[in-house]
mmCIF file of C-alpha atoms in Angstrom:
data_model
loop_
_atom_site.group_PDB
_atom_site.id
_atom_site.type_symbol
_atom_site.label_atom_id
_atom_site.label_comp_id
_atom_site.label_asym_id
_atom_site.label_seq_id
_atom_site.Cartn_x
_atom_site.Cartn_y
_atom_site.Cartn_z
ATOM 1 C CA MET B 1 0.161 0.118 0.049
ATOM 2 C CA ARG B 2 1.126 3.417 -0.960
ATOM 3 C CA TYR B 3 1.012 6.260 1.685
ATOM 4 C CA ALA B 4 1.323 9.759 1.928
ATOM 5 C CA LEU B 5 3.686 11.355 4.547
ATOM 6 C CA ALA B 6 2.996 14.308 6.746
ATOM 7 C CA LEU B 7 6.177 16.009 8.428
ATOM 8 C CA GLU B 8 6.057 18.216 11.532
ATOM 9 C CA GLY B 9 7.766 21.482 12.034
ATOM 10 C CA GLY B 10 10.483 21.689 14.453
ATOM 11 C CA GLY B 11 13.794 22.939 13.439
ATOM 12 C CA ALA B 12 16.582 20.585 14.285
ATOM 13 C CA LYS B 13 14.371 17.948 15.497
ATOM 14 C CA GLY B 14 13.860 17.156 11.993
ATOM 15 C CA ALA B 15 17.003 14.795 12.186
ATOM 16 C CA TYR B 16 14.189 12.254 13.566
ATOM 17 C CA GLN B 17 12.080 12.303 10.480
ATOM 18 C CA ILE B 18 14.975 11.538 8.150
ATOM 19 C CA GLY B 19 15.924 8.574 10.465
ATOM 20 C CA ALA B 20 12.480 7.339 10.520
ATOM 21 C CA VAL B 21 12.222 7.739 6.768
ATOM 22 C CA LYS B 22 15.332 5.570 6.089
ATOM 23 C CA ALA B 23 13.511 2.837 8.273
ATOM 24 C CA LEU B 24 10.166 3.151 6.156
ATOM 25 C CA TYR B 25 12.089 2.710 3.067
ATOM 26 C CA GLU B 26 13.944 -0.396 4.299
ATOM 27 C CA LEU B 27 10.515 -1.757 5.243
ATOM 28 C CA GLY B 28 9.182 -1.263 1.625
ATOM 29 C CA PHE B 29 6.983 1.852 2.161
ATOM 30 C CA GLU B 30 6.505 4.119 -0.746
ATOM 31 C CA PHE B 31 4.995 7.658 -0.787
ATOM 32 C CA GLU B 32 2.726 9.122 -3.361
ATOM 33 C CA ALA B 33 2.772 12.600 -1.755
ATOM 34 C CA VAL B 34 4.670 14.467 1.038
ATOM 35 C CA ALA B 35 3.329 17.672 3.022
ATOM 36 C CA GLY B 36 5.443 19.382 5.427
ATOM 37 C CA THR B 37 5.768 22.403 7.602
ATOM 38 C CA SER B 38 9.007 24.264 8.411
ATOM 39 C CA VAL B 39 11.668 21.794 8.550
ATOM 40 C CA GLY B 40 9.259 19.304 7.320
ATOM 41 C CA ALA B 41 8.823 21.095 4.335
ATOM 42 C CA LEU B 42 12.566 21.172 3.556
ATOM 43 C CA ASN B 43 12.733 17.454 4.439
ATOM 44 C CA GLY B 44 9.745 16.668 2.168
ATOM 45 C CA ALA B 45 10.904 18.481 -0.595
ATOM 46 C CA MET B 46 14.253 16.604 -0.683
ATOM 47 C CA ILE B 47 12.388 13.258 -0.148
ATOM 48 C CA ALA B 48 9.780 14.327 -2.793
ATOM 49 C CA GLN B 49 12.541 15.145 -5.454
ATOM 50 C CA GLY B 50 14.068 11.746 -4.911
ATOM 51 C CA ASP B 51 17.023 12.971 -2.946
ATOM 52 C CA PHE B 52 16.609 10.908 0.109
ATOM 53 C CA LYS B 53 20.115 9.839 0.348
ATOM 54 C CA ARG B 54 21.385 13.205 0.001
ATOM 55 C CA ALA B 55 18.937 14.493 2.685
ATOM 56 C CA TYR B 56 20.234 11.889 5.115
ATOM 57 C CA GLU B 57 23.845 12.944 4.511
ATOM 58 C CA LEU B 58 22.835 16.546 5.030
ATOM 59 C CA TRP B 59 21.722 15.693 8.606
ATOM 60 C CA GLU B 60 24.466 13.412 9.337
ATOM 61 C CA ASN B 61 26.986 16.202 8.763
ATOM 62 C CA MET B 62 24.558 18.592 10.272
ATOM 63 C CA LYS B 63 26.307 21.621 12.178
ATOM 64 C CA PRO B 64 25.169 24.779 13.496
ATOM 65 C CA SER B 65 26.915 27.017 11.097
ATOM 66 C CA LEU B 66 25.134 25.583 8.235
ATOM 67 C CA VAL B 67 21.760 27.243 9.651
ATOM 68 C CA VAL B 68 22.737 30.231 11.643
ATOM 69 C CA ASP B 69 25.486 32.996 11.371
ATOM 70 C CA MET B 70 27.448 31.717 13.986
ATOM 71 C CA THR B 71 30.787 29.300 14.214
ATOM 72 C CA ASP B 72 30.223 25.836 15.597
ATOM 73 C CA SER B 73 32.436 26.390 18.590
ATOM 74 C CA GLU B 74 30.675 29.546 19.569
ATOM 75 C CA TYR B 75 27.253 27.839 19.195
ATOM 76 C CA GLU B 76 28.337 24.707 20.975
ATOM 77 C CA LYS B 77 29.432 26.814 23.756
ATOM 78 C CA LEU B 78 26.180 28.690 23.969
ATOM 79 C CA VAL B 79 24.141 25.562 23.769
ATOM 80 C CA ASN B 80 26.057 23.727 26.272
ATOM 81 C CA LEU B 81 26.354 26.908 28.609
ATOM 82 C CA GLN B 82 30.127 26.619 28.733
ATOM 83 C CA LEU B 83 30.928 30.075 27.989
ATOM 84 C CA GLU B 84 34.041 31.401 29.338
ATOM 85 C CA ARG B 85 34.664 35.234 30.225
ATOM 86 C CA GLU B 86 36.088 36.115 27.031
ATOM 87 C CA ASP B 87 33.014 34.546 25.058
ATOM 88 C CA TRP B 88 30.652 37.036 26.663
ATOM 89 C CA LYS B 89 31.756 39.898 25.106
ATOM 90 C CA THR B 90 31.245 38.108 21.730
ATOM 91 C CA ILE B 91 27.951 36.798 22.435
ATOM 92 C CA ARG B 92 27.043 40.078 23.807
ATOM 93 C CA THR B 93 27.907 41.642 20.504
ATOM 94 C CA ARG B 94 25.764 39.084 18.492
ATOM 95 C CA ILE B 95 22.858 39.583 20.603
ATOM 96 C CA THR B 96 23.012 43.242 20.338
ATOM 97 C CA ARG B 97 23.234 42.726 16.409
ATOM 98 C CA ILE B 98 20.458 40.299 16.506
ATOM 99 C CA VAL B 99 18.205 42.635 18.299
ATOM 100 C CA LYS B 100 19.102 45.639 15.945
ATOM 101 C CA ASP B 101 18.552 43.511 13.000
ATOM 102 C CA GLY B 102 15.198 42.317 14.207
ATOM 103 C CA GLY B 103 16.068 38.590 14.331
ATOM 104 C CA ILE B 104 18.932 35.902 13.617
ATOM 105 C CA GLU B 105 20.454 36.355 10.184
ATOM 106 C CA THR B 106 19.402 33.353 7.955
ATOM 107 C CA ALA B 107 21.889 33.497 5.149
ATOM 108 C CA PRO B 108 23.289 30.092 5.730
ATOM 109 C CA LEU B 109 19.959 28.494 5.823
ATOM 110 C CA LYS B 110 18.949 30.123 2.528
ATOM 111 C CA ALA B 111 22.250 29.031 1.115
ATOM 112 C CA LEU B 112 21.510 25.427 2.481
ATOM 113 C CA VAL B 113 18.128 25.500 0.899
ATOM 114 C CA MET B 114 19.213 26.776 -2.421
ATOM 115 C CA GLU B 115 22.066 24.090 -2.543
ATOM 116 C CA TYR B 116 19.888 20.910 -1.543
ATOM 117 C CA LEU B 117 16.475 21.828 -3.383
ATOM 118 C CA ASP B 118 16.156 21.072 -6.959
ATOM 119 C CA GLU B 119 12.881 22.596 -8.420
ATOM 120 C CA GLU B 120 13.183 21.003 -11.804
ATOM 121 C CA LYS B 121 13.560 17.493 -10.334
ATOM 122 C CA LEU B 122 10.765 18.275 -7.834
ATOM 123 C CA ARG B 123 8.353 19.329 -10.227
ATOM 124 C CA ARG B 124 9.242 16.299 -12.651
ATOM 125 C CA SER B 125 8.892 13.841 -9.628
ATOM 126 C CA PRO B 126 5.747 11.573 -9.505
ATOM 127 C CA VAL B 127 5.527 12.281 -5.743
ATOM 128 C CA ASP B 128 3.226 15.158 -4.824
ATOM 129 C CA PHE B 129 4.537 17.996 -2.653
ATOM 130 C CA GLY B 130 2.741 20.429 -0.361
ATOM 131 C CA LEU B 131 3.719 22.925 2.202
ATOM 132 C CA VAL B 132 2.378 25.613 4.805
ATOM 133 C CA THR B 133 3.393 28.790 5.317
ATOM 134 C CA ILE B 134 1.540 32.255 6.341
ATOM 135 C CA SER B 135 1.822 35.538 4.617
ATOM 136 C CA LEU B 136 2.044 38.291 6.810
ATOM 137 C CA THR B 137 1.618 40.669 3.725
ATOM 138 C CA ASP B 138 -1.692 39.254 2.945
ATOM 139 C CA PHE B 139 -2.996 38.048 6.571
ATOM 140 C CA LYS B 140 -3.621 34.558 5.362
ATOM 141 C CA ALA B 141 -2.352 31.094 5.603
ATOM 142 C CA LEU B 142 -1.240 29.529 2.391
ATOM 143 C CA GLU B 143 -1.509 25.528 1.978
ATOM 144 C CA LEU B 144 0.099 24.960 -1.385
ATOM 145 C CA TYR B 145 0.974 22.248 -3.749
ATOM 146 C CA LYS B 146 3.779 22.286 -6.082
ATOM 147 C CA ASN B 147 1.525 22.895 -9.096
ATOM 148 C CA GLU B 148 0.158 25.859 -7.193
ATOM 149 C CA ILE B 149 3.392 27.751 -6.591
ATOM 150 C CA PRO B 150 4.657 29.581 -9.624
ATOM 151 C CA PRO B 151 7.644 28.610 -11.586
ATOM 152 C CA GLY B 152 11.135 29.336 -9.992
ATOM 153 C CA GLU B 153 9.506 30.184 -6.489
ATOM 154 C CA ILE B 154 9.538 26.735 -4.659
ATOM 155 C CA SER B 155 12.902 27.332 -2.752
ATOM 156 C CA GLU B 156 11.536 30.611 -1.598
ATOM 157 C CA TYR B 157 8.258 29.009 -0.351
ATOM 158 C CA VAL B 158 10.134 26.452 1.503
ATOM 159 C CA LEU B 159 11.840 29.146 3.219
ATOM 160 C CA ALA B 160 8.957 31.185 3.829
ATOM 161 C CA SER B 161 7.531 27.654 5.554
ATOM 162 C CA ALA B 162 10.537 27.524 7.668
ATOM 163 C CA ASN B 163 10.784 31.301 8.636
ATOM 164 C CA HIS B 164 10.832 30.884 12.539
ATOM 165 C CA PRO B 165 9.695 34.127 14.376
ATOM 166 C CA ALA B 166 13.301 34.270 15.778
ATOM 167 C CA PHE B 167 14.673 34.876 12.483
ATOM 168 C CA LYS B 168 15.402 38.179 10.613
ATOM 169 C CA ASN B 169 12.178 38.507 8.787
ATOM 170 C CA GLU B 170 13.421 39.810 5.070
ATOM 171 C CA PRO B 171 10.866 39.880 2.151
ATOM 172 C CA LEU B 172 10.519 36.817 0.104
ATOM 173 C CA LEU B 173 8.967 37.290 -3.379
ATOM 174 C CA GLY B 174 8.082 40.995 -2.430
ATOM 175 C CA LYS B 175 6.191 39.602 0.574
ATOM 176 C CA LYS B 176 6.831 38.740 4.161
ATOM 177 C CA PHE B 177 6.119 35.372 5.520
ATOM 178 C CA THR B 178 6.417 33.449 8.855
ATOM 179 C CA ASP B 179 6.635 29.820 9.919
ATOM 180 C CA GLY B 180 3.593 27.759 8.919
ATOM 181 C CA GLY B 181 3.921 26.157 12.186
ATOM 182 C CA MET B 182 1.888 28.998 13.539
ATOM 183 C CA TYR B 183 -0.950 27.894 11.255
ATOM 184 C CA ASP B 184 -0.756 24.121 11.030
ATOM 185 C CA ASN B 185 2.391 22.417 12.278
ATOM 186 C CA LEU B 186 1.300 18.952 10.861
ATOM 187 C CA PRO B 187 -0.325 19.152 7.475
ATOM 188 C CA ILE B 188 -2.665 16.069 7.632
ATOM 189 C CA ASN B 189 -5.656 18.304 6.331
ATOM 190 C CA LEU B 190 -3.298 19.405 3.314
ATOM 191 C CA LEU B 191 -2.956 15.843 2.268
ATOM 192 C CA MET B 192 -6.630 14.773 3.076
ATOM 193 C CA ARG B 193 -8.322 17.644 0.990
ATOM 194 C CA ARG B 194 -6.226 16.230 -1.902
ATOM 195 C CA GLY B 195 -7.728 12.950 -1.363
ATOM 196 C CA TYR B 196 -4.996 10.795 0.393
ATOM 197 C CA VAL B 197 -6.346 8.764 3.243
ATOM 198 C CA ASN B 198 -3.651 6.620 4.023
ATOM 199 C CA ILE B 199 -1.305 8.860 5.829
ATOM 200 C CA ILE B 200 2.099 8.182 7.904
ATOM 201 C CA ALA B 201 2.717 11.184 10.119
ATOM 202 C CA ILE B 202 6.007 11.803 11.793
ATOM 203 C CA ARG B 203 5.882 13.991 14.902
ATOM 204 C CA ILE B 204 8.642 15.976 16.403
ATOM 205 C CA PHE B 205 6.627 17.987 18.485
ATOM 206 C CA GLY B 206 7.843 21.475 17.598
ATOM 207 C CA MET B 207 6.224 24.771 18.631
ATOM 208 C CA GLY B 208 3.124 25.687 16.645
ATOM 209 C CA MET B 209 -0.473 24.821 16.191
ATOM 210 C CA LYS B 210 -2.011 21.462 15.006
ATOM 211 C CA GLN B 211 -5.357 21.660 13.016
ATOM 212 C CA ARG B 212 -7.944 19.214 13.870
ATOM 213 C CA TYR B 213 -8.691 16.609 11.209
ATOM 214 C CA ASP B 214 -11.647 14.114 10.633
ATOM 215 C CA THR B 215 -10.160 10.862 12.186
ATOM 216 C CA GLY B 216 -12.898 8.958 10.688
ATOM 217 C CA ARG B 217 -11.888 9.690 7.138
ATOM 218 C CA VAL B 218 -8.192 8.744 7.337
ATOM 219 C CA ASN B 219 -6.155 5.610 7.968
ATOM 220 C CA MET B 220 -3.475 6.967 10.247
ATOM 221 C CA ILE B 221 -0.030 5.701 11.307
ATOM 222 C CA GLU B 222 1.587 7.990 13.567
ATOM 223 C CA ILE B 223 5.563 7.669 14.520
ATOM 224 C CA ALA B 224 6.398 9.620 17.481
ATOM 225 C CA PRO B 225 9.604 9.766 19.951
ATOM 226 C CA ARG B 226 9.007 8.784 23.616
ATOM 227 C CA GLU B 227 11.654 11.371 24.822
ATOM 228 C CA ASN B 228 12.426 15.103 24.064
ATOM 229 C CA LEU B 229 14.316 15.542 21.014
ATOM 230 C CA GLY B 230 15.967 18.529 22.185
ATOM 231 C CA GLY B 231 15.857 22.294 21.330
ATOM 232 C CA THR B 232 14.388 23.784 18.131
ATOM 233 C CA PHE B 233 17.705 25.156 17.370
ATOM 234 C CA ASP B 234 20.032 22.558 18.717
ATOM 235 C CA PHE B 235 21.839 21.617 15.375
ATOM 236 C CA THR B 236 25.050 20.155 17.097
ATOM 237 C CA GLN B 237 26.246 16.841 15.595
ATOM 238 C CA GLU B 238 25.735 14.879 18.802
ATOM 239 C CA LYS B 239 22.184 15.955 18.960
ATOM 240 C CA THR B 240 21.328 15.199 15.468
ATOM 241 C CA HIS B 241 23.149 11.799 15.304
ATOM 242 C CA HIS B 242 21.101 10.694 18.315
ATOM 243 C CA ASN B 243 17.685 11.720 16.841
ATOM 244 C CA LEU B 244 18.526 10.095 13.380
ATOM 245 C CA GLN B 245 19.050 6.926 15.376
ATOM 246 C CA LEU B 246 15.906 7.313 17.658
ATOM 247 C CA GLY B 247 13.691 8.015 14.611
ATOM 248 C CA TYR B 248 15.193 4.962 12.558
ATOM 249 C CA TYR B 249 14.609 2.491 15.664
ATOM 250 C CA ASP B 250 11.313 3.938 16.429
ATOM 251 C CA VAL B 251 9.888 2.957 13.258
ATOM 252 C CA TYR B 252 10.964 -0.598 13.652
ATOM 253 C CA ARG B 253 9.606 -0.433 17.342
ATOM 254 C CA HIS B 254 6.246 0.413 15.718
ATOM 255 C CA PHE B 255 5.988 -1.879 12.911
ATOM 256 C CA GLN B 256 7.774 -4.970 14.639
ATOM 257 C CA LYS B 257 5.997 -4.478 18.011
ATOM 258 C CA LEU B 258 9.433 -4.150 19.707
ATOM 259 C CA ARG B 259 9.352 -3.660 23.401
ATOM 260 C CA GLY B 260 11.415 -1.522 25.943
ATOM 261 C CA ASP B 261 11.531 2.251 27.000
ATOM 262 C CA ARG B 262 14.899 3.098 26.066
ATOM 263 C CA TYR B 263 16.049 -0.300 24.257
ATOM 264 C CA TYR B 264 14.387 -2.307 21.254
ATOM 265 C CA LEU B 265 13.537 -5.658 22.490
ATOM 266 C CA ARG B 266 12.157 -8.615 20.329
ATOM 267 C CA MET B 267 10.456 -10.706 22.769
ATOM 268 C CA ASP B 268 11.253 -14.456 22.792
ATOM 269 C CA ARG B 269 9.391 -14.891 26.106
ATOM 270 C CA THR B 270 5.832 -14.513 27.078
ATOM 271 C CA ALA B 271 4.382 -12.917 30.344
ATOM 272 C CA GLY B 272 3.504 -16.389 31.236
ATOM 273 C CA ASP B 273 7.270 -17.202 30.707
ATOM 274 C CA ILE B 274 8.241 -14.721 33.062
ATOM 275 C CA LEU B 275 5.567 -15.584 35.623
ATOM 276 C CA ASN B 276 6.612 -19.199 35.407
ATOM 277 C CA TYR B 277 10.351 -18.193 35.796
ATOM 278 C CA LEU B 278 9.705 -16.024 38.844
ATOM 279 C CA PHE B 279 7.513 -18.835 40.422
ATOM 280 C CA ALA B 280 10.411 -21.244 39.955
ATOM 281 C CA LEU B 281 12.651 -19.255 42.062
ATOM 282 C CA GLU B 282 13.624 -20.837 45.340
ATOM 283 C CA ASP B 283 12.060 -19.626 48.435
ATOM 284 C CA GLU B 284 15.430 -18.646 49.828
ATOM 285 C CA VAL B 285 15.899 -16.173 46.823
ATOM 286 C CA ILE B 286 12.703 -14.699 47.189
ATOM 287 C CA GLN B 287 13.101 -13.853 51.018
ATOM 288 C CA ASN B 288 16.639 -12.455 50.001
ATOM 289 C CA ILE B 289 15.035 -10.188 47.575
ATOM 290 C CA ALA B 290 12.399 -9.216 50.231
ATOM 291 C CA GLU B 291 15.019 -8.564 52.515
ATOM 292 C CA GLU B 292 16.922 -6.195 50.492
ATOM 293 C CA MET B 293 13.643 -4.244 50.001
ATOM 294 C CA GLY B 294 13.106 -3.903 53.311
ATOM 295 C CA LEU B 295 10.226 -6.374 53.583
ATOM 296 C CA ASP B 296 10.104 -8.243 56.684
ATOM 297 C CA GLU B 297 6.685 -9.952 56.200
ATOM 298 C CA ASP B 298 5.759 -13.353 57.881
ATOM 299 C CA MET B 299 4.198 -15.019 54.862
ATOM 300 C CA PRO B 300 4.923 -17.896 52.525
ATOM 301 C CA ALA B 301 7.607 -16.916 49.945
ATOM 302 C CA LYS B 302 5.358 -17.185 47.020
ATOM 303 C CA ARG B 303 2.754 -15.107 48.426
ATOM 304 C CA LEU B 304 5.478 -12.608 49.319
ATOM 305 C CA LEU B 305 6.680 -12.560 46.031
ATOM 306 C CA LEU B 306 3.151 -11.731 44.309
ATOM 307 C CA GLU B 307 1.528 -9.615 47.065
ATOM 308 C CA LYS B 308 4.548 -7.577 48.218
ATOM 309 C CA VAL B 309 7.662 -7.799 46.053
ATOM 310 C CA ILE B 310 6.489 -7.484 42.815
ATOM 311 C CA PRO B 311 3.870 -4.791 43.483
ATOM 312 C CA MET B 312 6.593 -2.756 45.061
ATOM 313 C CA VAL B 313 8.980 -3.329 41.898
ATOM 314 C CA ALA B 314 6.121 -2.297 39.633
ATOM 315 C CA ARG B 315 5.501 0.851 41.529
ATOM 316 C CA TYR B 316 9.174 1.947 41.677
ATOM 317 C CA LEU B 317 9.479 1.028 37.978
ATOM 318 C CA GLU B 318 6.360 3.016 37.354
ATOM 319 C CA VAL B 319 4.656 0.107 35.581
ATOM 320 C CA ASP B 320 1.154 0.527 34.702
ATOM 321 C CA ALA B 321 -1.536 -1.473 36.466
ATOM 322 C CA LYS B 322 -2.866 -2.980 33.086
ATOM 323 C CA ASP B 323 0.704 -4.435 31.983
ATOM 324 C CA ASP B 324 1.582 -7.794 32.682
ATOM 325 C CA TYR B 325 4.281 -9.511 34.366
ATOM 326 C CA ASP B 326 6.651 -9.273 31.163
ATOM 327 C CA GLU B 327 6.570 -5.602 31.302
ATOM 328 C CA ILE B 328 7.982 -5.432 34.898
ATOM 329 C CA ALA B 329 11.074 -7.960 33.651
ATOM 330 C CA ILE B 330 11.221 -5.533 30.607
ATOM 331 C CA ARG B 331 11.332 -2.327 32.460
ATOM 332 C CA LEU B 332 13.885 -3.625 35.081
ATOM 333 C CA LEU B 333 16.043 -4.895 32.309
ATOM 334 C CA ASP B 334 15.915 -1.782 30.506
ATOM 335 C CA HIS B 335 16.375 0.591 33.408
ATOM 336 C CA VAL B 336 19.570 -1.306 34.718
ATOM 337 C CA ALA B 337 21.007 -1.465 31.099
ATOM 338 C CA ALA B 338 20.855 2.141 30.708
ATOM 339 C CA GLN B 339 22.911 2.576 33.973
ATOM 340 C CA LEU B 340 25.420 -0.117 32.990
ATOM 341 C CA GLU B 341 25.575 2.165 29.726
ATOM 342 C CA ILE B 342 24.796 -1.027 27.485
ATOM 343 C CA PRO B 343 24.641 0.525 23.817
ATOM 344 C CA ARG B 344 21.137 1.363 23.071
ATOM 345 C CA PHE B 345 20.408 1.499 19.268
ATOM 346 C CA GLU B 346 20.254 -2.027 18.224
ATOM 347 C CA ILE B 347 17.334 -4.549 18.233
ATOM 348 C CA TYR B 348 18.058 -6.996 20.670
ATOM 349 C CA GLU B 349 16.292 -10.504 21.613
ATOM 350 C CA PHE B 350 14.958 -10.463 24.966
ATOM 351 C CA SER B 351 17.100 -13.522 26.005
ATOM 352 C CA ASP B 352 20.132 -12.312 24.627
ATOM 353 C CA PHE B 353 19.497 -8.705 26.232
ATOM 354 C CA TYR B 354 19.259 -10.133 29.716
ATOM 355 C CA ARG B 355 22.511 -12.151 29.276
ATOM 356 C CA LEU B 356 24.246 -9.115 28.028
ATOM 357 C CA VAL B 357 22.930 -7.050 31.018
ATOM 358 C CA CYS B 358 24.106 -10.039 33.507
ATOM 359 C CA ASP B 359 27.555 -10.005 31.835
ATOM 360 C CA ARG B 360 27.785 -6.345 32.492
ATOM 361 C CA TYR B 361 26.321 -6.270 35.825
ATOM 362 C CA GLU B 362 29.273 -8.714 36.894
ATOM 363 C CA THR B 363 31.666 -5.651 36.899
ATOM 364 C CA LYS B 364 29.422 -3.313 38.589
ATOM 365 C CA GLU B 365 29.937 -2.495 42.334
ATOM 366 C CA THR B 366 26.339 -2.479 44.398
ATOM 367 C CA SER B 367 25.775 -1.446 47.890
ATOM 368 C CA ASP B 368 23.523 -2.887 50.452
ATOM 369 C CA VAL B 369 20.577 -0.632 50.823
ATOM 370 C CA SER B 370 18.056 -2.650 52.822
ATOM 371 C CA SER B 371 19.057 -0.757 55.798
ATOM 372 C CA PHE B 372 17.770 2.330 54.313
ATOM 373 C CA VAL B 373 14.634 0.847 52.780
ATOM 374 C CA ARG B 374 13.549 -0.683 56.068
ATOM 375 C CA LYS B 375 13.292 2.898 57.328
ATOM 376 C CA ILE B 376 10.520 3.545 54.744
ATOM 377 C CA PRO B 377 6.986 2.339 55.212
ATOM 378 C CA TYR B 378 5.702 0.052 52.629
ATOM 379 C CA GLY B 379 4.424 2.200 49.807
ATOM 380 C CA GLY B 380 6.566 5.525 50.966
ATOM 381 C CA ILE B 381 8.915 7.517 48.967
ATOM 382 C CA VAL B 382 12.045 6.025 48.262
ATOM 383 C CA SER B 383 15.101 8.186 46.734
ATOM 384 C CA LYS B 384 16.169 7.777 43.198
ATOM 385 C CA GLN B 385 19.698 6.392 44.502
ATOM 386 C CA VAL B 386 18.178 3.677 46.678
ATOM 387 C CA ARG B 387 15.789 2.610 43.771
ATOM 388 C CA GLU B 388 18.802 2.390 41.497
ATOM 389 C CA GLU B 389 20.642 -0.047 44.077
ATOM 390 C CA LEU B 390 17.464 -1.911 44.690
ATOM 391 C CA PHE B 391 17.358 -2.547 40.845
ATOM 392 C CA TYR B 392 21.044 -3.821 41.152
ATOM 393 C CA GLN B 393 20.069 -6.309 43.717
ATOM 394 C CA ILE B 394 17.008 -7.591 42.237
ATOM 395 C CA MET B 395 18.975 -8.235 38.897
ATOM 396 C CA LYS B 396 21.716 -10.197 40.985
ATOM 397 C CA HIS B 397 18.782 -12.308 42.593
ATOM 398 C CA VAL B 398 16.505 -12.659 39.792
ATOM 399 C CA PHE B 399 18.237 -12.868 36.673
ATOM 400 C CA CYS B 400 21.877 -13.212 37.228
#
C-alpha cells in the first residue's frame, strides 16, 4: 500500500524524521505525496524530489554554522552553557546585532535550501509535494502544492514555511512570511483535501498549532518519539546523530512491535514464561529479595513474591496496573541496562539482552541498601539512588 507522508515542523528535531524515513524505505514503504511544515517542508521537498540519500547525508553532517550565522564552537559553547569570560563579549555583540537587525540572520539557511532543493527534479517527480506557510503581507495562511507555486519560486516558499519568528524577517518574493507552524504544524488536512487517506505522520512536537482533522476519514499511522528531541535550534552533531538513530529505531519499534522504553527488544518470552520463571525461584532467593527491599513480612515466599515484592518493584519502575509480568521484567532490564551504559541503538532478542545485562552487571559494584529501605514504610517514597541500588540487587537475585 502506498502512503502519503506528513512531516511536522520543529527545527533541528527534523533529524528524527529523516531517520524514520530511512527505516520506512527499508520496510518497503513508498510515498505518493509528502506534505511538510517548516523543517518538514525542507525534508519533504528533498524526499519528494528523490534525493533522500542526500537528505540523510545532510543531517548526518549537520552543524550549527549551516543554519545560523555563528561558528560551530561558539554555538556549542552557548548551547552547553560553557561560556568563558572572553566569550561573553562576543555573545553580547551578537545579541545586540540580532536585536538591532530584528532577528537571527538566516543567510546560511538560505544557502542550504538553494543548494539542496532542485525545483526541476521536484516538479518532474511523480511524488506530490505540499507545504504550509503564512503570508504576513496578505494576512492569510497558505497551503500550497507544487503545482500551485509559480515556476522558479519553490525554494523561496520552502524558506517561507521555515521562517521561524526568531529569524530576521526579510521579504521573500516581495512579501513577508512567517513559519507555517503558526497555522498548521502537521499538515494532515492538506493531504486529506487532496484525497490522500492512507497517511504516515512523523511527529517531532515542534512549537506551533496543529489543526484538527476528521479521524474517521483517514487511515493514520503515527510515528512519535518517547523522549524530548532537544531544542529547536540544537543543530549540534551529537544531538542530530542521536535523533537520526532514534527515528530509525522507533519505526522498527512500531512495525515490529518491539518492547522496551529506551531499548528495542524483540520478545522471545511471554508474560506466562516470566511468571513461571519467577515462580521457579527458590524460597530463599525470594526471601533475600524481600530482605533487600526491607520487607520483613511473615508469609510464605510465593505470597510474599506476588503480594509484596512484585507490586513494590512495579511501583518503583512506574509500571502501569494494566501491564503484565513481562513488562515488569522488561522495564527492570531496560532501566539497569541504561545505568550500565549498554549500547542502546540495536534490536535485541530479549534473552540475549538479559544475558548481556548480566555479563555487564558482573563488573558493577553495588551497595547494601536494605537498611535504608527498612526505614521507609511500605508504599513510601524512596530516593532515586536507593531505587537504583535496589534494581541492581534484584537483578543479581532474579536474573543473574
